[in-house]
PDB file of C-alpha atoms in Angstrom:
ATOM      1  CA  MET W   1     121.240 125.991  65.318  1.00 62.00           C
ATOM      2  CA  ASN W   2     122.567 122.536  66.133  1.00 80.00           C
ATOM      3  CA  MET W   3     122.849 119.786  63.521  1.00 82.00           C
ATOM      4  CA  THR W   4     119.888 117.739  64.807  1.00 84.00           C
ATOM      5  CA  HIS W   5     117.551 120.713  64.648  1.00 85.00           C
ATOM      6  CA  TRP W   6     118.794 121.610  61.166  1.00 85.00           C
ATOM      7  CA  PHE W   7     118.214 118.033  59.990  1.00 85.00           C
ATOM      8  CA  LYS W   8     114.618 118.048  61.309  1.00 83.00           C
ATOM      9  CA  VAL W   9     113.881 121.345  59.583  1.00 84.00           C
ATOM     10  CA  ILE W  10     115.242 120.100  56.249  1.00 87.00           C
ATOM     11  CA  LEU W  11     113.374 116.799  56.600  1.00 83.00           C
ATOM     12  CA  LEU W  12     110.079 118.595  57.241  1.00 80.00           C
ATOM     13  CA  TYR W  13     110.741 120.893  54.317  1.00 81.00           C
ATOM     14  CA  LEU W  14     111.354 117.961  51.961  1.00 83.00           C
ATOM     15  CA  LEU W  15     108.368 115.853  53.035  1.00 80.00           C
ATOM     16  CA  PRO W  16     105.457 115.694  50.589  1.00 83.00           C
ATOM     17  CA  HIS W  17     102.927 117.325  52.950  1.00 80.00           C
ATOM     18  CA  HIS W  18      99.761 116.736  50.910  1.00 83.00           C
ATOM     19  CA  SER W  19     100.600 113.094  50.272  1.00 82.00           C
ATOM     20  CA  LEU W  20     101.519 112.529  53.905  1.00 78.00           C
ATOM     21  CA  SER W  21      98.225 114.100  55.040  1.00 84.00           C
ATOM     22  CA  ARG W  22      96.268 111.857  52.692  1.00 86.00           C
ATOM     23  CA  ILE W  23      98.085 108.756  53.952  1.00 79.00           C
ATOM     24  CA  VAL W  24      97.390 109.678  57.591  1.00 77.00           C
ATOM     25  CA  GLN W  25      93.723 110.397  56.775  1.00 81.00           C
ATOM     26  CA  TRP W  26      93.382 107.065  54.969  1.00 79.00           C
ATOM     27  CA  ASN W  27      94.945 105.195  57.912  1.00 75.00           C
ATOM     28  CA  ALA W  28      92.691 106.979  60.431  1.00 76.00           C
ATOM     29  CA  ARG W  29      89.580 105.919  58.509  1.00 80.00           C
ATOM     30  CA  CYS W  30      90.745 102.496  57.353  1.00 79.00           C
ATOM     31  CA  ARG W  31      88.945  99.640  59.075  1.00 82.00           C
ATOM     32  CA  HIS W  32      91.516  97.066  57.987  1.00 79.00           C
ATOM     33  CA  PHE W  33      94.666  98.921  59.044  1.00 73.00           C
ATOM     34  CA  PRO W  34      96.734  96.247  60.847  1.00 77.00           C
ATOM     35  CA  LEU W  35      98.095  98.576  63.547  1.00 78.00           C
ATOM     36  CA  ARG W  36      94.773 100.291  64.314  1.00 81.00           C
ATOM     37  CA  LYS W  37      94.197  98.583  67.680  1.00 85.00           C
ATOM     38  CA  SER W  38      97.803  99.055  68.778  1.00 86.00           C
ATOM     39  CA  ILE W  39      97.780 102.747  67.868  1.00 85.00           C
ATOM     40  CA  THR W  40      94.483 103.270  69.704  1.00 88.00           C
ATOM     41  CA  ARG W  41      95.781 101.532  72.853  1.00 91.00           C
ATOM     42  CA  TRP W  42      99.029 103.563  72.670  1.00 90.00           C
ATOM     43  CA  PHE W  43      97.043 106.798  72.295  1.00 89.00           C
ATOM     44  CA  ILE W  44      94.881 105.944  75.329  1.00 93.00           C
ATOM     45  CA  ARG W  45      97.943 105.178  77.485  1.00 93.00           C
ATOM     46  CA  HIS W  46     100.087 108.063  76.242  1.00 92.00           C
ATOM     47  CA  TYR W  47      97.409 110.739  76.641  1.00 88.00           C
ATOM     48  CA  ASN W  48      95.677 109.225  79.720  1.00 90.00           C
ATOM     49  CA  VAL W  49      92.298 109.013  77.959  1.00 91.00           C
ATOM     50  CA  ASP W  50      89.549 108.246  80.479  1.00 91.00           C
ATOM     51  CA  MET W  51      87.458 105.724  78.578  1.00 94.00           C
ATOM     52  CA  SER W  52      84.847 105.665  81.368  1.00 94.00           C
ATOM     53  CA  GLU W  53      83.664 109.033  79.993  1.00 92.00           C
ATOM     54  CA  ALA W  54      82.823 107.507  76.597  1.00 94.00           C
ATOM     55  CA  LEU W  55      79.420 106.081  75.693  1.00 95.00           C
ATOM     56  CA  GLU W  56      81.337 103.053  74.413  1.00 96.00           C
ATOM     57  CA  PRO W  57      84.208 102.467  76.877  1.00 95.00           C
ATOM     58  CA  ASP W  58      85.660  99.492  74.981  1.00 95.00           C
ATOM     59  CA  PRO W  59      88.385 100.721  72.575  1.00 92.00           C
ATOM     60  CA  GLU W  60      88.028  97.529  70.520  1.00 90.00           C
ATOM     61  CA  ALA W  61      84.445  98.518  69.615  1.00 92.00           C
ATOM     62  CA  TYR W  62      85.537 101.426  67.423  1.00 92.00           C
ATOM     63  CA  PRO W  63      85.855 100.348  63.783  1.00 91.00           C
ATOM     64  CA  ASP W  64      88.627 102.847  62.980  1.00 88.00           C
ATOM     65  CA  PHE W  65      90.844 105.387  64.722  1.00 87.00           C
ATOM     66  CA  ASN W  66      88.746 108.298  63.479  1.00 88.00           C
ATOM     67  CA  SER W  67      85.657 106.827  65.175  1.00 91.00           C
ATOM     68  CA  PHE W  68      87.614 106.484  68.409  1.00 91.00           C
ATOM     69  CA  PHE W  69      88.998 110.011  68.114  1.00 87.00           C
ATOM     70  CA  THR W  70      85.505 111.491  67.619  1.00 90.00           C
ATOM     71  CA  ARG W  71      83.799 109.212  70.167  1.00 91.00           C
ATOM     72  CA  ALA W  72      80.595 110.295  71.881  1.00 92.00           C
ATOM     73  CA  LEU W  73      80.805 111.021  75.595  1.00 90.00           C
ATOM     74  CA  ARG W  74      78.311 110.273  78.346  1.00 92.00           C
ATOM     75  CA  PRO W  75      76.110 113.320  79.028  1.00 86.00           C
ATOM     76  CA  GLU W  76      77.383 113.590  82.618  1.00 86.00           C
ATOM     77  CA  ALA W  77      81.051 113.327  81.585  1.00 84.00           C
ATOM     78  CA  ARG W  78      81.534 117.019  80.765  1.00 79.00           C
ATOM     79  CA  PRO W  79      78.891 119.219  82.383  1.00 79.00           C
ATOM     80  CA  ILE W  80      78.655 122.703  80.928  1.00 79.00           C
ATOM     81  CA  VAL W  81      79.607 125.395  83.424  1.00 78.00           C
ATOM     82  CA  GLN W  82      76.672 127.627  84.395  1.00 80.00           C
ATOM     83  CA  ASN W  83      78.519 130.142  86.600  1.00 81.00           C
ATOM     84  CA  VAL W  84      78.842 133.736  85.455  1.00 81.00           C
ATOM     85  CA  GLY W  85      82.476 134.710  85.001  1.00 82.00           C
ATOM     86  CA  HIS W  86      83.650 131.230  84.055  1.00 79.00           C
ATOM     87  CA  ILE W  87      84.831 130.192  80.623  1.00 76.00           C
ATOM     88  CA  CYS W  88      83.339 127.136  78.962  1.00 75.00           C
ATOM     89  CA  CYS W  89      85.695 125.470  76.514  1.00 70.00           C
ATOM     90  CA  PRO W  90      84.250 122.262  75.006  1.00 67.00           C
ATOM     91  CA  ALA W  91      87.602 120.715  74.195  1.00 68.00           C
ATOM     92  CA  ASP W  92      89.281 117.529  75.307  1.00 67.00           C
ATOM     93  CA  SER W  93      92.412 119.235  76.540  1.00 65.00           C
ATOM     94  CA  THR W  94      94.448 120.313  79.548  1.00 64.00           C
ATOM     95  CA  ASP W  95      94.149 123.687  81.203  1.00 61.00           C
ATOM     96  CA  LEU W  96      97.417 125.568  81.348  1.00 62.00           C
ATOM     97  CA  PRO W  97      98.109 128.301  83.869  1.00 64.00           C
ATOM     98  CA  PRO W  98      97.776 131.786  82.387  1.00 65.00           C
ATOM     99  CA  THR W  99     101.079 133.243  81.300  1.00 63.00           C
ATOM    100  CA  SER W 100     100.014 136.802  80.617  1.00 60.00           C
ATOM    101  CA  GLY W 101      97.582 137.556  83.438  1.00 58.00           C
ATOM    102  CA  PRO W 102      93.796 137.388  83.596  1.00 59.00           C
ATOM    103  CA  VAL W 103      91.785 136.861  80.448  1.00 56.00           C
TER     104      VAL W 103
END
């Protein structure tokens, strides 16, 4: 184990997990968090979020990050698969190639 990895493990071990979770939750729901708009714009760019799929495509319209993160989508944005033999996974994610064969 190299020194950088060891340092990260120790740092994670020492962090106050419950307090950190509460702080992140508070910031996600806070409407007066000064970096809210910057974080939302960064998230959209970093994760290539297609805002044209949202009912409200303007990121500035969301009062807090949690509202943006749980935004409603247009009905036609994610049609539910009707074909037999296909898997429907209602998640905003990326499909990865199977690593262990067919499911």
